[in-house]
Phi, psi and omega in degrees: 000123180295109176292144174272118186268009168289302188299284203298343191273286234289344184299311183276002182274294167326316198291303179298302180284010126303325184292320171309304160326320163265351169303316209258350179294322171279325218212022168267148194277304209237025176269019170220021144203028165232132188265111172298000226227342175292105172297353177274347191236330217268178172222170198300313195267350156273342151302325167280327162327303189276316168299323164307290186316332190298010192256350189275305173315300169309339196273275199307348184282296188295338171282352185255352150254019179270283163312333159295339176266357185290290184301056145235330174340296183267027184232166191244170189304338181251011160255318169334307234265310174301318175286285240283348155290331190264338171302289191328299213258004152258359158288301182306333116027270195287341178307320193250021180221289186273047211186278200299307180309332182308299174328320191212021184006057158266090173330287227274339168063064195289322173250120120309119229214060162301092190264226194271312185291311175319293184317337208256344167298310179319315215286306188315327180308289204294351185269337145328317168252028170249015177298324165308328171284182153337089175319292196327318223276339182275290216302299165225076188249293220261304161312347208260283181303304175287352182277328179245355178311320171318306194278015145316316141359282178317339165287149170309030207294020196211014180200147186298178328302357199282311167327348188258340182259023207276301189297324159319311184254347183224173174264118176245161183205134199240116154271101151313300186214137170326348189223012196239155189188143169230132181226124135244141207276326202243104185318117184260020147305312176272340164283002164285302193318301174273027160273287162014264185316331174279308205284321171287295162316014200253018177287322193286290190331014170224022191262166180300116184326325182274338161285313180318316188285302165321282199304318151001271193295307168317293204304292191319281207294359160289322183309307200268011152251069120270315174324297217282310181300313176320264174348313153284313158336313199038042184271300202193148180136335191195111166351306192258097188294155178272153182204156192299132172305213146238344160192170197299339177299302192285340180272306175321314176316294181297329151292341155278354185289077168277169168291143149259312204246075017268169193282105170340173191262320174301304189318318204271299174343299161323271201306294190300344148328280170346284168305312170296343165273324172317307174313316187295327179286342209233350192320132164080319182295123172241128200175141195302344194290327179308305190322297180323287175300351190254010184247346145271342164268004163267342157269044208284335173267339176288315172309312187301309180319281198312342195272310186292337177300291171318312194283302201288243188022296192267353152289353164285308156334318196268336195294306185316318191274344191252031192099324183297160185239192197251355168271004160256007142309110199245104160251172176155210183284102184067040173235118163268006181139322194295131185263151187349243196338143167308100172259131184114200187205176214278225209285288196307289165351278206303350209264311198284330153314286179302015136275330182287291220293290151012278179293273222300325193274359196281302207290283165352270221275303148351282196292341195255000163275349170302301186302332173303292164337313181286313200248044191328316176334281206289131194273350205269345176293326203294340180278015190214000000 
């Protein structure tokens, strides 16, 4: 398959502003009992912190089904059917096992963490047994789901039979054992919906650049006044309605505050609004800055592995420099390690921390996309 290098910048743009994100989850002084997104504690540039990342899941869930449907062309339905199951179920795999360690470096694996990589295994099975149908036909499938997942809300979902399909669609947490916990954040009905939607759409991405920029240019600006109409309204479209403020900076705040968990019919609008005019800017365009980033969206799991080791490390490392010991290290359910007492460092630290880690991982995603490149042969590259 001929790489789109528009799909590989922004697959890798994401990918680097995602890593701020686990950035500040590690090493931010007040990211392990303030929520940014709390209009009572938080502030503009720490609510945008976090909210610029919510733009990495969606993105990369609709590019991995874009990509699945670009490597499936030149493949018949039933080789298709096999990779995209055994891709499924080593995603699922490594989530729980070198993906969950990375996440909390806890021997005993204390959290189960189904996240973005689990979801996107799920979405690869069922779209595996939907390979046959109609790209329309996946397409509104996938439109179905993100448009209507929101009226699920209205079911009794916390009483049977509805409480057994509860975990599909929102984020539940299964206390296992007093000291064991299976969570899932991220609900794979609605990240299927948008794997869907990368996967129905992935026709456009081989059409004639100037219909392709077009069709961009619709999907964004279409995306984003349909978010800004919902949204006003505040009928529907997202759990949390927005409301006036204590000034207009905080009132905006609340009009950008959507769900990620599960991703909102707005939440999904925005962001993937976004991605698509990006996609539209960058359609065709060669310039080292495309280069830079497009050299992480060519190794986008490889990246992924390599960031969380690097990140999680090098906070034990800075915890060891600011004093702690290793008996002040706290794991269990929802512990990465950090211990009680105040730790980390403020906004600017972390953003220069998520650049060294960054700048560090680039010469690593160079060398093994070259080698992926060199070894085509080996079919065993396409899964990492």
């Amino acid at each position: 398959m001929k790489r789109i290098n528009s799909v590989d910048f922004v697959r890798g743009l994401v990918m680097v502003i995602m890593a701020l994100d686990h950035t500040r989850d590690m090493f931010h002084i007040a990211s392990q009992g303030q929520d940014p997104a709390n209009l009572a504690t938080t502030t503009p540039i720490l609510f945008f912190t976090r909210w610029i990342t919510h733009l990495c899941a969606p993105t990369f869930v609709f590019l991995s089904g874009v990509s699945a449907y670009l490597s499936g062309r030149n493949s018949s339905v039933k080789e298709n059917r096999n990779f995209l199951l055994s891709r499924g179920i080593w995603l699922v795999l490594l989530e729980f096992t070198i993906i969950t360690f990375a996440l909390w470096f806890d021997l005993k694996f204390r959290t189960l963490f189904f996240q973005v990589i689990a979801a996107i295994g799920f979405s690869f099975i069922i779209l595996a047994l939907l390979i046959k149908l109609p790209n329309r036909v996946i397409l509104a499938i996938g439109l179905v789901i993100i448009f209507g997942h929101n009226l699920l809300a209205l079911l009794p979902f916390n009483t049977p039979p509805y409480s057994y399909f509860a975990p599909l669609f929102s984020f539940a947490f299964f206390q296992i054992t007093p000291t064991n916990a299976f969570v899932i954040g991220y609900p794979p009905i609605p990240w299927l919906g948008i794997m869907l939607l990368g996967y129905g759409l992935g026709d456009i991405f081989t059409s004639a650049p100037e219909k392709r920029k077009s069709v961009f240019l619709t999907l964004g600006l279409s995306a984003l006044a349909l978010f800004v109409v919902i949204r006003f309204i505040n009928i529907y479209g997202d759990p949390i309605p927005w409301s006036a403020q204590k000034n207009s900076m905080y009132t905006f705040l609340s009009f950008m505050n959507v769900t990620k968990y599960p991703p909102s019919l707005l939440y999904t609008l925005a962001t993937l609004g976004v991605s698509f005019i990006i996609l539209r800017l960058v359609d065709g365009a060669q310039n080292k800055f495309i280069s830079f980033f497009s050299v992480y969206g060519k190794v986008p799991l490889f990246y992924y592995l390599l960031h969380w080791y690097i990140l999680h490390s090098l906070m034990f490392l800075l915890l060891f420099a600011q004093g702690f010991t290793t008996k002040d290290f706290v794991f269990g359910i929802f512990q990465l390690g950090r211990p009680l007492t105040p730790n980390g460092f403020e906004l600017p630290v972390v953003y220069l921390i998520w650049l060294v880690v960054v700048l560090s991982l680039y010469p690593l995603c160079v060398w093994y996309s070259r080698y992926k490149a060199a070894h085509r042969e080996n079919r065993l590259l396409r899964y990492i």
